[in-house]
Amino acid sequence: MTIHAPPPEGGRIIDEPMETALSRRYLAYALSTITNRALPDVRDGFKPVHRRILYAMHQMRLNPQAAARKCAKVVGEVMGGYHPHGDASIYEALVRLAQDFAQRYPLVDGQGNFGNIDGDSAAAMRYTECKLTPAAVLLLDGIDQDAVDFRPTYDDQDEEPIVLPAGFPNLLANGSSGIAVGMATSIPPHNVGELIDACQLLLERPDATTEDLVQHVPGPDFPTGGVAVEGHASILDAYETGRGGVRLRARWETEDRGRGVWRIIVTEMPYQVQKSRLIEALADLIEHKKAPLLGDVRDESAEDIRLILEPKNRTIEPEMLMESLFKLSDLEVRFPINMNVLDASGTPRVMGLKDCLRAFLDHRREVLNRRSQWRIERVEKRLHLLEGLRIVFLNLDEVIRIVREEEQPKAVLIARFGLTEVQADFILDTRLRQLARLEEMTIEKEFNALSEELANLKALTSSEGKQWKAISKELEAVRKALISPRRTTIAEAVDTSAFVAPEAFIPREAITVILSERGWIRAAKGKIEDPSELKFKEGDQLAYLVPAYTTDKLLVAASDGRIFTIGADKLASGRGHGEPLRLMIDLDEKAEIINVLAHQPGGKLLIASKAGYGFIAPEDDTLAQKRGGKQVLNGEMLAVLRVTGDHVATIGENIKTLIFPLAELPEMGRGKGVKLQSFKQGGLADISVFNAENGPEWADGGGRRRNWPDWKDWLGKRAGAGRQGPRGLRKFR
């Protein structure tokens, strides 16, 4: 085996710190992801893969009038010439451009199975065919007339456009979404007619505000329709800042079945919600009794959406049923708005509605000027040739003689008539019989028409006002070509506080909540008379047994200072072993459950930390709306007890005991609290709340409850050190 010496200094080995090397390379990867994959260009609204697909189809002449070609052919052309990535990702992007439920204005005319709103995927690319739509032609119009810049492809064998001419504001018309490193974008689709109306307003009044533009663009217009119930102020703020969101609901109607019987018919789905998954989710809600107002769901859709929702009983109001389902399912979704795009210089920016439209109009002006200049060059060239033809016509016999008799007719023509070399070549390349048929009127007519066109083009390129008028005229033509009625209804913001919560319809049944030491939770019907008969997984045992009702909220206290809230009706049946509690709440792996209580509205809880601090918290303030719970205590929580008395008893790890009135503790929503007992070392071991009339109890080593008749001997002030407790006192519970 030959051993090669290491390369000399300055060779392929680079000596640099690992941290520097990783950060520099990761930054390069991040920038590549942002600019080449995730964020669209504000001018044409495309990411590179979509732009390359349309340009490749344009090069293949797959216009709307042509016959469709196999998608595999298109994907191969894109992959081989422009986009050096996998064919699956290219085909996926092509399919999306053809889906009328994904694109407000489809840019690819797909023939075959291109998927559906149920979430079924498209057929393989070898089976499907495609061509461009008229909308795509408008985006490509002028690309062969030097309207945009080109750059070399990845293998330097060809060129590709940096941006498309974009005849309409595609970024906002079809929307876009993507996730990059450290940033993302989410732009909803809009109605082209409304966008062009807003552009016309900007052309008339460049100082128009976002408020003025929203009069023409009241909100997104999703391809699947639906009802947007976001308030005007919220939408205006999103368009002003480029960040926000819009709540979108399914469109529904009530069908009267006679004799007081009715059902709900859902006719339009929220954008990007798969119908099949929604039906599964609704059926799951019914099975687990999480939608108490819904009786049945079934799908009767054919070409149109027709989803049947039947109520539990006829006494339920339709609005009540739908409001409950909007909260529980994807019949209502919130579409985020994050208008993060690449500007004309390729820099990521979050733009508002006005900035996006202004960038589009500036791009259209540049395209107009470049196309006009391209046309000027060709008109001037043609006029130059026509001037030569006019000379030929006036001196036809002499020209014919020179061509037939002279050895160097080109030089003689140039010298005799003062022609240029280009004119002379054109005359010599013209067939004699064509020269004989030339008529002065035809030449003059074309010459005059081109002269007038040239004058108009030069006037256009030298006048900004005329350019904006021309753009306005072009946009109006596009508007007529793409105009379609709005699909998404913009409704007033809905105040859900007026509706009764669905929990109000849950049957109130007595249950016993069972939580094992390993965190498996379930709910058994009725009262558990003998806990020893309960069965658990091998190696597991009972930790908490809590009597409750199905209508209760459970408060689950954790050692990290958080209290979680779980609906008792959402617990698994007591027949099995239940389900892991950690699937229902976001509990830290290091945290332990320290208590489980059934919430009592208006009640109060004693919160105590291991460090010996505590306070009284209103139960209503501890309810959490999210899986992450609510942080109540700053520190490691030792106990959460319901306040059922007027005195507090504490035991330190040093076995000293202190009793003081409950009134000495402050009431607060969250925090560290005040000192309960002072310790030279260690912390709090246990705490109890009791009524002075009955006195406290404590548990001895055998688990029996013992009375404490002389407890007043340990009575003192809060934060005292306490004194040695009775023999055997180690804990209260």
XYZ file of C-alpha atoms in Angstrom:
733
model
C 0.000 0.000 0.000
C 1.374 3.383 -0.995
C 1.390 6.048 1.693
C 1.025 9.569 0.329
C 2.601 12.483 2.109
C 0.233 15.206 3.381
C -0.264 18.170 1.051
C 2.083 21.129 1.570
C 1.086 24.313 3.400
C -1.757 26.005 1.548
C -3.089 22.750 0.111
C -6.533 21.172 0.593
C -6.222 21.018 4.389
C -7.687 24.109 6.055
C -6.670 24.766 9.641
C -9.466 26.631 11.443
C -11.463 26.255 14.674
C -14.401 23.852 14.457
C -16.797 26.506 15.781
C -15.811 28.931 13.014
C -16.034 26.279 10.317
C -19.476 25.095 11.435
C -20.942 28.580 11.833
C -19.684 29.709 8.407
C -20.983 26.640 6.642
C -24.309 26.646 8.469
C -24.789 30.308 7.555
C -24.171 29.450 3.906
C -26.712 26.628 4.133
C -29.243 28.907 5.821
C -28.900 31.597 3.165
C -29.235 29.007 0.422
C -32.421 27.651 2.000
C -33.905 31.120 2.413
C -33.180 32.392 -1.096
C -33.420 29.214 -3.167
C -36.159 27.177 -1.513
C -38.400 28.723 1.119
C -39.145 32.384 0.395
C -40.919 33.638 -2.752
C -39.859 36.654 -4.798
C -42.140 39.632 -4.204
C -42.178 40.455 -7.931
C -43.584 37.229 -9.389
C -44.511 35.349 -6.188
C -42.491 32.259 -7.111
C -39.842 30.104 -5.534
C -37.162 28.840 -7.951
C -38.753 25.407 -8.459
C -42.113 26.859 -9.584
C -40.426 29.418 -11.829
C -38.330 26.717 -13.469
C -41.346 24.478 -14.052
C -43.266 27.213 -15.855
C -40.251 28.309 -17.883
C -39.481 24.735 -18.932
C -43.103 24.252 -20.041
C -42.893 27.534 -21.955
C -39.750 26.311 -23.707
C -41.577 23.071 -24.555
C -44.378 25.215 -26.088
C -47.015 23.699 -23.812
C -49.335 26.685 -24.241
C -53.108 26.402 -23.616
C -53.785 25.708 -27.322
C -51.209 22.911 -27.568
C -51.706 19.260 -26.728
C -50.797 18.228 -23.197
C -47.582 16.276 -22.593
C -46.701 13.680 -19.986
C -45.741 15.182 -16.645
C -42.750 12.835 -16.573
C -41.447 14.607 -19.691
C -41.828 18.008 -18.028
C -40.238 16.845 -14.765
C -37.317 15.353 -16.684
C -36.824 18.593 -18.590
C -36.880 20.656 -15.388
C -34.550 18.314 -13.519
C -32.098 17.898 -16.369
C -31.895 21.530 -17.402
C -32.781 23.787 -14.507
C -33.458 22.193 -11.106
C -30.814 19.719 -9.850
C -33.029 18.080 -7.236
C -35.152 14.945 -6.961
C -37.968 14.283 -9.404
C -40.427 13.694 -6.538
C -40.059 17.233 -5.201
C -40.420 18.721 -8.698
C -43.535 16.684 -9.455
C -45.036 17.597 -6.089
C -44.575 21.293 -6.900
C -46.070 20.792 -10.374
C -49.090 18.970 -8.943
C -49.770 21.790 -6.504
C -49.744 24.309 -9.359
C -52.543 22.279 -10.992
C -54.815 21.783 -7.956
C -57.804 24.120 -8.009
C -58.329 23.575 -4.265
C -54.734 24.627 -3.519
C -54.280 27.441 -6.069
C -56.746 30.301 -6.397
C -55.619 30.631 -10.029
C -54.116 27.300 -11.210
C -51.092 27.761 -13.441
C -50.920 24.216 -14.790
C -53.764 22.540 -16.652
C -53.552 18.974 -15.389
C -55.149 16.018 -17.137
C -55.517 12.898 -15.036
C -55.551 12.319 -11.297
C -53.946 15.296 -9.548
C -55.229 14.486 -6.047
C -58.284 15.792 -4.218
C -59.390 17.668 -1.123
C -59.600 14.382 0.820
C -55.811 14.275 0.841
C -55.402 11.557 -1.784
C -52.125 11.986 -3.657
C -51.817 12.453 -7.406
C -51.205 9.571 -9.783
C -47.623 8.828 -10.823
C -46.115 11.302 -13.278
C -46.039 8.677 -16.023
C -49.849 8.646 -16.049
C -50.660 12.354 -15.867
C -50.356 15.079 -18.504
C -50.128 18.847 -18.312
C -49.894 22.164 -20.126
C -49.970 25.831 -19.173
C -53.134 27.715 -18.270
C -54.007 31.199 -19.601
C -53.062 32.609 -16.190
C -49.556 31.127 -16.521
C -49.228 32.628 -20.018
C -49.897 36.070 -18.502
C -47.069 35.513 -16.032
C -44.688 34.506 -18.849
C -45.768 37.161 -21.350
C -42.708 39.026 -22.623
C -40.093 36.597 -21.344
C -38.722 36.206 -24.905
C -38.556 39.994 -25.337
C -35.720 40.742 -22.899
C -38.265 41.665 -20.228
C -36.218 40.114 -17.382
C -32.642 39.145 -16.591
C -31.364 35.617 -17.113
C -28.586 33.710 -15.386
C -26.678 30.529 -16.259
C -28.244 27.256 -15.160
C -26.516 25.033 -12.616
C -24.385 23.322 -15.307
C -23.735 26.456 -17.436
C -25.346 24.729 -20.417
C -28.320 27.070 -20.676
C -29.948 30.101 -19.104
C -32.948 30.552 -16.820
C -34.917 33.657 -15.816
C -34.148 35.241 -12.459
C -37.767 36.403 -12.254
C -40.824 36.129 -14.519
C -42.473 39.191 -16.128
C -45.599 38.533 -13.993
C -48.647 40.040 -15.682
C -50.597 40.031 -12.395
C -49.630 40.104 -8.663
C -49.226 36.344 -8.328
C -47.622 36.541 -4.866
C -50.886 37.712 -3.320
C -53.203 36.045 -5.855
C -52.047 32.480 -5.204
C -50.275 32.994 -1.897
C -47.232 31.104 -0.695
C -45.872 29.231 2.310
C -42.469 27.961 3.311
C -40.136 27.310 6.229
C -36.459 28.252 6.095
C -33.692 28.384 8.685
C -34.731 30.985 11.232
C -37.624 32.400 9.209
C -40.839 31.364 7.496
C -43.500 32.758 5.197
C -47.264 32.325 5.028
C -49.227 34.400 2.517
C -52.924 33.663 1.869
C -54.487 33.735 -1.624
C -56.485 36.784 -2.776
C -58.876 37.758 -5.550
C -57.040 39.097 -8.618
C -59.831 41.546 -9.478
C -59.576 43.107 -6.024
C -55.770 43.217 -6.168
C -55.832 44.970 -9.543
C -58.390 47.463 -8.224
C -55.965 48.194 -5.375
C -53.114 48.582 -7.907
C -55.218 51.044 -9.910
C -55.812 53.031 -6.728
C -52.053 53.153 -6.081
C -51.479 54.363 -9.654
C -54.024 57.142 -9.161
C -52.974 57.966 -5.598
C -49.438 56.804 -4.718
C -49.952 58.119 -1.174
C -52.986 55.840 -0.569
C -52.895 54.186 2.863
C -53.421 50.538 3.761
C -56.855 51.553 5.051
C -57.689 52.810 1.533
C -56.403 49.601 -0.071
C -58.444 47.407 2.280
C -61.571 49.031 0.860
C -60.719 47.132 -2.351
C -59.021 44.090 -0.741
C -61.193 43.323 2.320
C -59.354 40.079 3.070
C -58.013 36.807 1.625
C -60.001 34.865 -0.961
C -59.289 31.170 -0.509
C -59.822 28.692 -3.375
C -62.004 26.477 -1.154
C -64.226 29.376 -0.089
C -65.339 29.441 3.529
C -66.168 32.340 5.824
C -63.481 34.608 7.286
C -64.585 35.775 10.745
C -61.577 37.914 11.629
C -62.409 41.497 12.571
C -61.671 44.393 10.213
C -59.180 45.915 12.653
C -57.238 42.645 12.880
C -57.067 42.216 9.085
C -56.049 45.854 8.646
C -53.240 45.412 11.171
C -52.038 42.258 9.393
C -51.954 44.062 6.037
C -50.212 47.041 7.614
C -47.471 45.100 9.409
C -47.270 41.972 7.256
C -47.929 39.749 10.277
C -51.175 38.466 11.756
C -53.761 35.842 10.950
C -57.307 35.231 9.825
C -59.877 32.834 11.270
C -61.543 30.790 8.548
C -64.699 28.722 9.051
C -66.484 26.130 6.966
C -69.609 27.344 5.177
C -72.736 25.600 6.424
C -76.491 25.712 6.213
C -79.381 24.128 8.094
C -81.550 21.567 6.294
C -85.070 21.215 7.701
C -86.203 17.575 7.782
C -89.720 18.315 9.086
C -91.320 17.784 12.514
C -88.620 19.776 14.224
C -85.829 17.552 12.897
C -82.863 19.255 11.226
C -79.275 18.654 10.251
C -76.253 20.704 9.208
C -74.898 20.607 5.639
C -71.280 21.752 5.282
C -70.720 22.922 1.688
C -67.252 24.523 1.846
C -64.144 23.505 3.772
C -61.511 25.741 5.351
C -58.375 26.141 3.229
C -55.831 23.280 3.453
C -58.109 21.124 5.652
C -58.378 17.564 4.350
C -61.990 16.430 4.385
C -61.226 12.790 5.198
C -59.098 13.716 8.225
C -61.736 16.155 9.435
C -64.393 13.429 9.306
C -62.104 11.074 11.228
C -61.508 13.767 13.850
C -65.252 14.442 14.225
C -65.968 10.715 14.534
C -63.250 10.476 17.181
C -64.876 13.328 19.118
C -68.168 11.445 19.082
C -66.554 8.164 20.150
C -64.714 9.737 23.082
C -67.710 11.892 24.050
C -65.742 15.098 23.546
C -68.437 16.661 21.328
C -71.585 16.289 23.481
C -73.825 18.123 20.988
C -72.887 16.082 17.885
C -74.778 12.879 17.208
C -73.443 11.652 13.854
C -71.262 12.692 10.913
C -71.117 11.306 7.390
C -69.824 12.292 3.987
C -72.210 12.550 1.017
C -69.815 14.505 -1.205
C -69.616 13.899 -4.942
C -68.039 16.656 -7.041
C -69.270 19.219 -4.518
C -68.630 19.178 -0.766
C -71.580 17.816 1.227
C -70.763 16.922 4.820
C -73.723 15.917 7.030
C -73.687 16.759 10.753
C -76.579 15.528 12.871
C -77.258 16.868 16.389
C -77.586 14.749 19.498
C -81.206 15.838 19.855
C -83.603 18.312 18.260
C -83.573 20.706 21.235
C -80.036 21.859 20.426
C -79.729 25.083 18.453
C -77.825 24.788 15.122
C -75.656 27.796 15.996
C -74.784 26.199 19.327
C -73.756 22.945 17.660
C -71.570 24.688 15.094
C -69.925 26.998 17.644
C -68.969 23.977 19.733
C -67.523 22.194 16.674
C -65.634 25.311 15.599
C -63.840 25.172 18.952
C -63.223 21.434 18.908
C -62.308 20.709 15.271
C -60.779 22.050 12.077
C -64.158 23.309 10.903
C -62.502 26.544 12.002
C -58.795 27.169 11.464
C -56.551 30.148 11.877
C -54.461 30.850 8.789
C -51.294 32.715 9.800
C -50.204 35.756 7.800
C -46.447 36.306 7.635
C -45.626 38.180 4.443
C -41.896 37.418 4.506
C -40.547 37.672 0.948
C -37.411 38.362 -1.078
C -37.352 41.917 -2.412
C -35.927 42.971 -5.791
C -32.388 42.788 -4.377
C -32.927 39.279 -2.973
C -33.086 40.450 0.646
C -35.656 38.817 2.989
C -38.195 41.381 4.226
C -41.595 41.359 5.882
C -43.820 43.550 3.705
C -47.318 44.868 4.155
C -50.036 44.888 1.509
C -49.030 48.281 0.094
C -45.333 47.363 -0.092
C -46.110 44.139 -1.968
C -48.333 45.889 -4.513
C -45.820 48.732 -4.905
C -43.017 46.223 -5.567
C -45.179 44.484 -8.174
C -45.966 47.769 -9.954
C -42.304 48.792 -9.972
C -41.469 45.418 -11.503
C -44.150 45.877 -14.172
C -42.691 49.275 -15.050
C -39.234 47.767 -15.480
C -40.695 44.972 -17.636
C -42.578 47.551 -19.734
C -39.447 49.633 -20.337
C -37.329 46.607 -21.224
C -39.945 45.237 -23.629
C -40.340 48.690 -25.182
C -36.584 49.015 -25.657
C -36.474 45.529 -27.175
C -39.237 46.507 -29.585
C -37.563 49.846 -30.422
C -34.407 48.035 -31.524
C -36.349 45.744 -33.821
C -38.519 48.498 -35.285
C -35.463 50.599 -36.015
C -33.817 47.640 -37.697
C -36.908 47.014 -39.845
C -37.232 50.689 -40.759
C -33.613 50.670 -41.798
C -34.311 47.750 -44.146
C -37.482 49.377 -45.472
C -35.511 52.504 -46.370
C -33.317 50.294 -48.519
C -36.397 48.716 -50.138
C -37.783 52.163 -50.943
C -34.566 52.948 -52.821
C -34.845 49.630 -54.656
C -38.395 50.354 -55.723
C -37.516 53.810 -57.049
C -34.528 52.421 -58.961
C -35.653 48.879 -59.667
C -34.252 48.578 -63.205
C -30.866 49.932 -62.188
C -30.719 47.622 -59.169
C -31.536 44.605 -61.338
C -28.873 45.621 -63.837
C -26.240 45.966 -61.102
C -27.113 42.612 -59.617
C -26.944 40.882 -63.004
C -23.946 42.587 -64.558
C -21.576 43.763 -61.833
C -18.908 41.460 -60.437
C -19.248 42.970 -56.946
C -22.874 44.085 -56.826
C -22.809 44.715 -53.063
C -20.057 47.321 -53.258
C -21.638 48.954 -56.312
C -25.054 49.184 -54.601
C -23.476 50.763 -51.531
C -21.557 53.287 -53.641
C -24.344 54.001 -56.115
C -27.255 54.525 -53.693
C -25.530 55.253 -50.381
C -26.809 52.045 -48.765
C -25.405 50.480 -45.645
C -23.904 47.024 -45.687
C -26.983 45.618 -43.873
C -29.319 47.143 -46.453
C -27.229 45.867 -49.328
C -27.156 42.332 -47.928
C -30.941 42.419 -47.434
C -31.516 43.554 -51.051
C -29.169 40.924 -52.444
C -30.845 38.218 -50.325
C -34.252 39.199 -51.684
C -35.434 37.163 -54.639
C -35.839 39.020 -57.908
C -39.457 37.986 -58.297
C -40.211 39.421 -54.875
C -38.600 42.703 -55.897
C -40.756 42.756 -58.984
C -43.921 42.424 -56.923
C -43.053 45.111 -54.434
C -45.491 47.928 -54.450
C -44.808 51.431 -53.259
C -48.056 51.586 -51.235
C -47.203 48.446 -49.269
C -43.726 49.704 -48.423
C -44.962 53.144 -47.496
C -47.801 51.763 -45.381
C -45.490 49.543 -43.341
C -42.877 52.293 -43.100
C -45.383 54.844 -41.821
C -46.924 52.392 -39.359
C -43.539 51.444 -37.922
C -42.450 55.073 -37.783
C -45.543 55.931 -35.771
C -44.966 52.943 -33.492
C -41.338 53.988 -32.978
C -42.377 57.506 -32.044
C -44.924 56.151 -29.555
C -42.404 53.763 -28.021
C -39.801 56.490 -27.562
C -42.413 58.779 -26.057
C -43.415 55.945 -23.729
C -39.874 55.241 -22.508
C -39.234 58.936 -21.865
C -42.445 59.639 -19.903
C -43.143 58.099 -16.495
C -46.782 59.192 -16.674
C -47.338 57.375 -19.963
C -45.676 54.278 -18.545
C -48.080 54.138 -15.588
C -51.034 54.681 -17.953
C -49.834 51.784 -20.107
C -49.476 49.576 -17.015
C -52.979 50.543 -15.905
C -54.330 49.548 -19.324
C -52.489 46.207 -19.207
C -53.834 45.466 -15.718
C -57.371 46.189 -16.815
C -56.984 43.683 -19.667
C -55.636 41.084 -17.203
C -58.552 41.806 -14.879
C -61.032 41.006 -17.655
C -59.165 37.801 -18.502
C -58.992 36.460 -14.927
C -62.007 38.024 -13.240
C -63.965 35.653 -11.025
C -66.380 36.210 -8.146
C -65.084 36.178 -4.575
C -65.320 32.740 -2.958
C -64.540 33.554 0.679
C -67.126 35.612 2.529
C -65.747 38.318 4.821
C -67.959 38.307 7.925
C -67.894 40.263 11.143
C -65.803 38.934 14.017
C -67.808 36.430 16.056
C -68.130 36.949 19.813
C -68.200 33.411 21.173
C -68.754 34.564 24.751
C -72.505 34.732 24.048
C -72.632 30.981 23.443
C -72.911 28.406 26.172
C -69.827 26.242 26.484
C -70.234 22.694 25.128
C -69.278 21.383 28.566
C -72.681 22.568 29.760
C -74.238 19.699 27.787
C -72.025 16.987 29.302
C -74.095 14.612 31.460
C -73.153 15.015 35.126
C -72.130 11.571 36.329
C -70.131 10.578 39.387
C -66.686 9.131 38.628
C -63.489 8.277 40.465
C -60.236 9.472 38.934
C -57.442 6.921 39.256
C -53.813 7.993 38.766
C -51.028 5.447 39.136
C -47.478 6.121 40.301
C -46.181 5.704 36.746
C -48.603 8.325 35.472
C -51.441 6.298 33.915
C -54.793 8.017 34.404
C -58.392 6.803 33.959
C -61.896 7.434 35.247
C -64.096 4.699 36.740
C -67.849 5.201 37.005
C -69.250 5.754 40.488
C -67.365 5.375 43.750
C -64.508 2.951 44.363
C -65.409 1.065 47.526
C -62.247 -1.045 47.735
C -59.127 0.489 46.089
C -57.216 -2.753 46.660
C -59.249 -4.388 43.898
C -57.952 -1.947 41.283
C -55.614 -3.460 38.688
C -52.505 -1.787 37.281
C -49.698 -2.638 34.898
C -46.953 -4.833 36.299
C -44.757 -2.865 38.699
C -47.269 -0.012 38.980
C -49.608 0.922 41.839
C -52.164 3.496 42.974
C -50.972 7.055 43.599
C -54.131 9.202 43.708
C -57.832 8.373 43.991
C -60.025 11.440 43.435
C -63.856 11.464 43.563
C -65.272 13.809 40.904
C -67.960 14.324 38.279
C -67.714 14.182 34.486
C -68.392 17.929 34.378
C -65.421 18.761 36.636
C -62.043 20.187 35.726
C -59.112 18.357 37.290
C -56.214 20.351 38.724
C -52.946 18.428 38.406
C -50.138 20.004 40.468
C -46.509 19.296 39.520
C -43.307 19.762 41.499
C -41.976 22.342 38.998
C -44.562 24.872 40.224
C -47.118 24.392 37.451
C -50.780 23.412 37.700
C -52.374 21.691 34.705
C -56.083 21.526 33.863
C -57.795 18.448 32.366
C -61.487 17.945 31.631
C -62.763 14.937 33.580
C -64.924 13.965 30.591
C -61.771 13.538 28.482
C -60.301 10.750 30.622
C -60.102 7.185 29.367
C -62.536 4.576 30.623
C -61.777 2.821 33.901
C -62.079 -0.623 32.290
C -58.476 -0.662 31.092
C -55.263 0.786 32.445
C -56.062 4.270 31.087
C -53.617 6.398 29.131
C -50.363 8.185 30.029
C -50.995 11.545 31.659
C -48.014 12.998 29.805
C -49.901 12.600 26.511
C -52.562 14.997 27.798
C -50.289 17.654 29.321
C -46.781 18.963 28.578
C -45.203 17.760 31.814
C -41.441 18.072 32.179
C -39.651 14.728 32.456
C -37.994 15.707 35.749
C -41.228 16.988 37.323
C -43.393 14.814 39.579
C -47.132 14.927 40.294
C -47.727 16.116 43.880
C -51.542 16.272 43.958
C -54.714 15.886 41.901
C -57.867 17.817 42.836
C -61.326 18.277 41.371
C -61.748 22.012 40.778
C -64.274 23.819 42.984
C -65.283 27.231 41.550
C -64.641 29.957 44.093
C -62.429 27.713 46.212
C -58.954 28.509 47.544
C -55.708 26.525 47.553
C -52.712 26.588 49.870
C -49.518 26.538 47.781
C -46.254 25.616 49.564
C -42.681 25.174 48.343
C -39.953 22.889 49.613
C -37.974 25.968 50.604
C -40.646 26.796 53.195
C -42.576 29.554 51.415
C -46.270 29.662 50.566
C -49.456 31.621 49.902
C -53.201 31.250 49.290
C -54.296 31.109 45.632
C -57.869 31.400 44.280
C -58.687 28.142 42.483
C -60.216 29.982 39.535
C -56.863 31.712 38.907
C -55.037 28.384 38.658
C -57.087 27.056 35.727
C -54.944 26.671 32.595
C -56.141 26.883 28.984
C -53.098 25.235 27.394
C -51.349 21.882 27.625
C -48.355 23.645 29.170
C -50.340 24.439 32.310
C -50.005 27.603 34.401
C -46.905 28.547 36.392
C -48.220 29.256 39.886
C -45.199 28.939 42.180
C -41.669 30.207 41.639
C -39.676 27.334 43.052
C -40.003 23.611 43.768
C -43.589 22.929 44.844
C -44.144 20.640 47.842
C -47.888 20.747 48.351
C -51.158 22.059 46.932
C -53.972 21.717 49.473
C -57.577 22.851 49.427
C -58.246 25.402 52.170
C -60.827 23.750 54.485
C -59.888 25.271 57.854
C -58.482 28.306 59.649
C -55.048 27.134 60.833
C -51.865 25.854 59.160
C -49.491 23.232 60.594
C -45.985 22.763 59.173
C -43.234 20.189 59.744
C -39.626 20.909 58.796
C -37.063 18.391 57.684
C -35.504 19.076 61.102
C -38.680 17.531 62.699
C -39.682 20.872 64.248
C -43.359 21.793 64.050
C -45.140 25.151 63.854
C -48.860 26.029 63.867
C -50.176 29.504 62.975
C -53.472 31.093 61.813
C -54.294 30.801 58.115
C -55.114 34.546 58.057
C -51.372 35.300 58.267
C -50.905 34.056 54.672
C -51.446 36.487 51.783
C -53.741 35.727 48.839
C -52.097 36.004 45.413
C -52.375 34.539 41.923
C -48.769 33.419 41.563
C -45.312 34.069 42.960
C -42.896 32.856 45.637
C -45.095 33.572 48.643
C -44.037 34.385 52.216
C -41.955 32.372 54.687
C -43.979 29.697 56.484
C -41.342 28.351 58.878
C -37.709 29.199 59.488
C -34.979 26.560 59.240
C -31.278 26.727 59.984
C -30.834 23.912 57.501
C -33.101 21.826 55.281
C -36.592 22.830 54.220
C -40.261 22.046 54.594
C -41.233 18.375 54.957
C -45.060 18.557 55.119
C -47.947 20.960 55.623
C -51.602 20.686 56.611
C -54.698 22.900 56.924
C -57.197 22.213 59.742
C -60.107 23.742 61.624
C -59.313 24.868 65.210
C -62.630 23.514 66.444
C -61.777 19.948 65.454
C -58.006 20.133 65.815
C -55.361 18.605 63.545
C -54.599 14.983 62.828
C -51.386 13.300 61.798
C -50.352 9.908 60.468
C -48.123 7.633 62.486
C -45.663 5.148 61.051
C -48.377 2.483 60.676
C -50.545 4.704 58.528
C -53.182 5.250 61.269
C -54.693 8.692 61.946
C -53.969 10.138 65.405
C -55.602 13.074 67.168
C -53.541 15.954 68.523
C -55.402 17.380 71.542
C -52.595 19.671 72.830
C -51.792 21.224 69.454
C -52.078 24.758 70.857
C -48.727 24.269 72.612
C -47.146 24.580 69.152
C -49.133 27.688 68.195
C -46.940 30.599 67.160
C -46.436 33.255 64.544
C -45.757 32.547 60.884
C -42.056 32.272 59.977
C -41.126 31.044 63.438
C -38.707 28.165 63.991
C -41.271 25.988 65.817
C -40.485 23.296 68.382
C -39.988 19.551 68.479
C -43.253 17.809 67.557
C -44.946 14.868 69.307
C -43.154 11.554 69.212
C -43.753 9.792 65.892
C -44.929 12.918 64.019
C -43.274 12.904 60.623
C -46.105 13.831 58.239
C -49.774 14.821 58.238
C -50.929 12.766 55.245
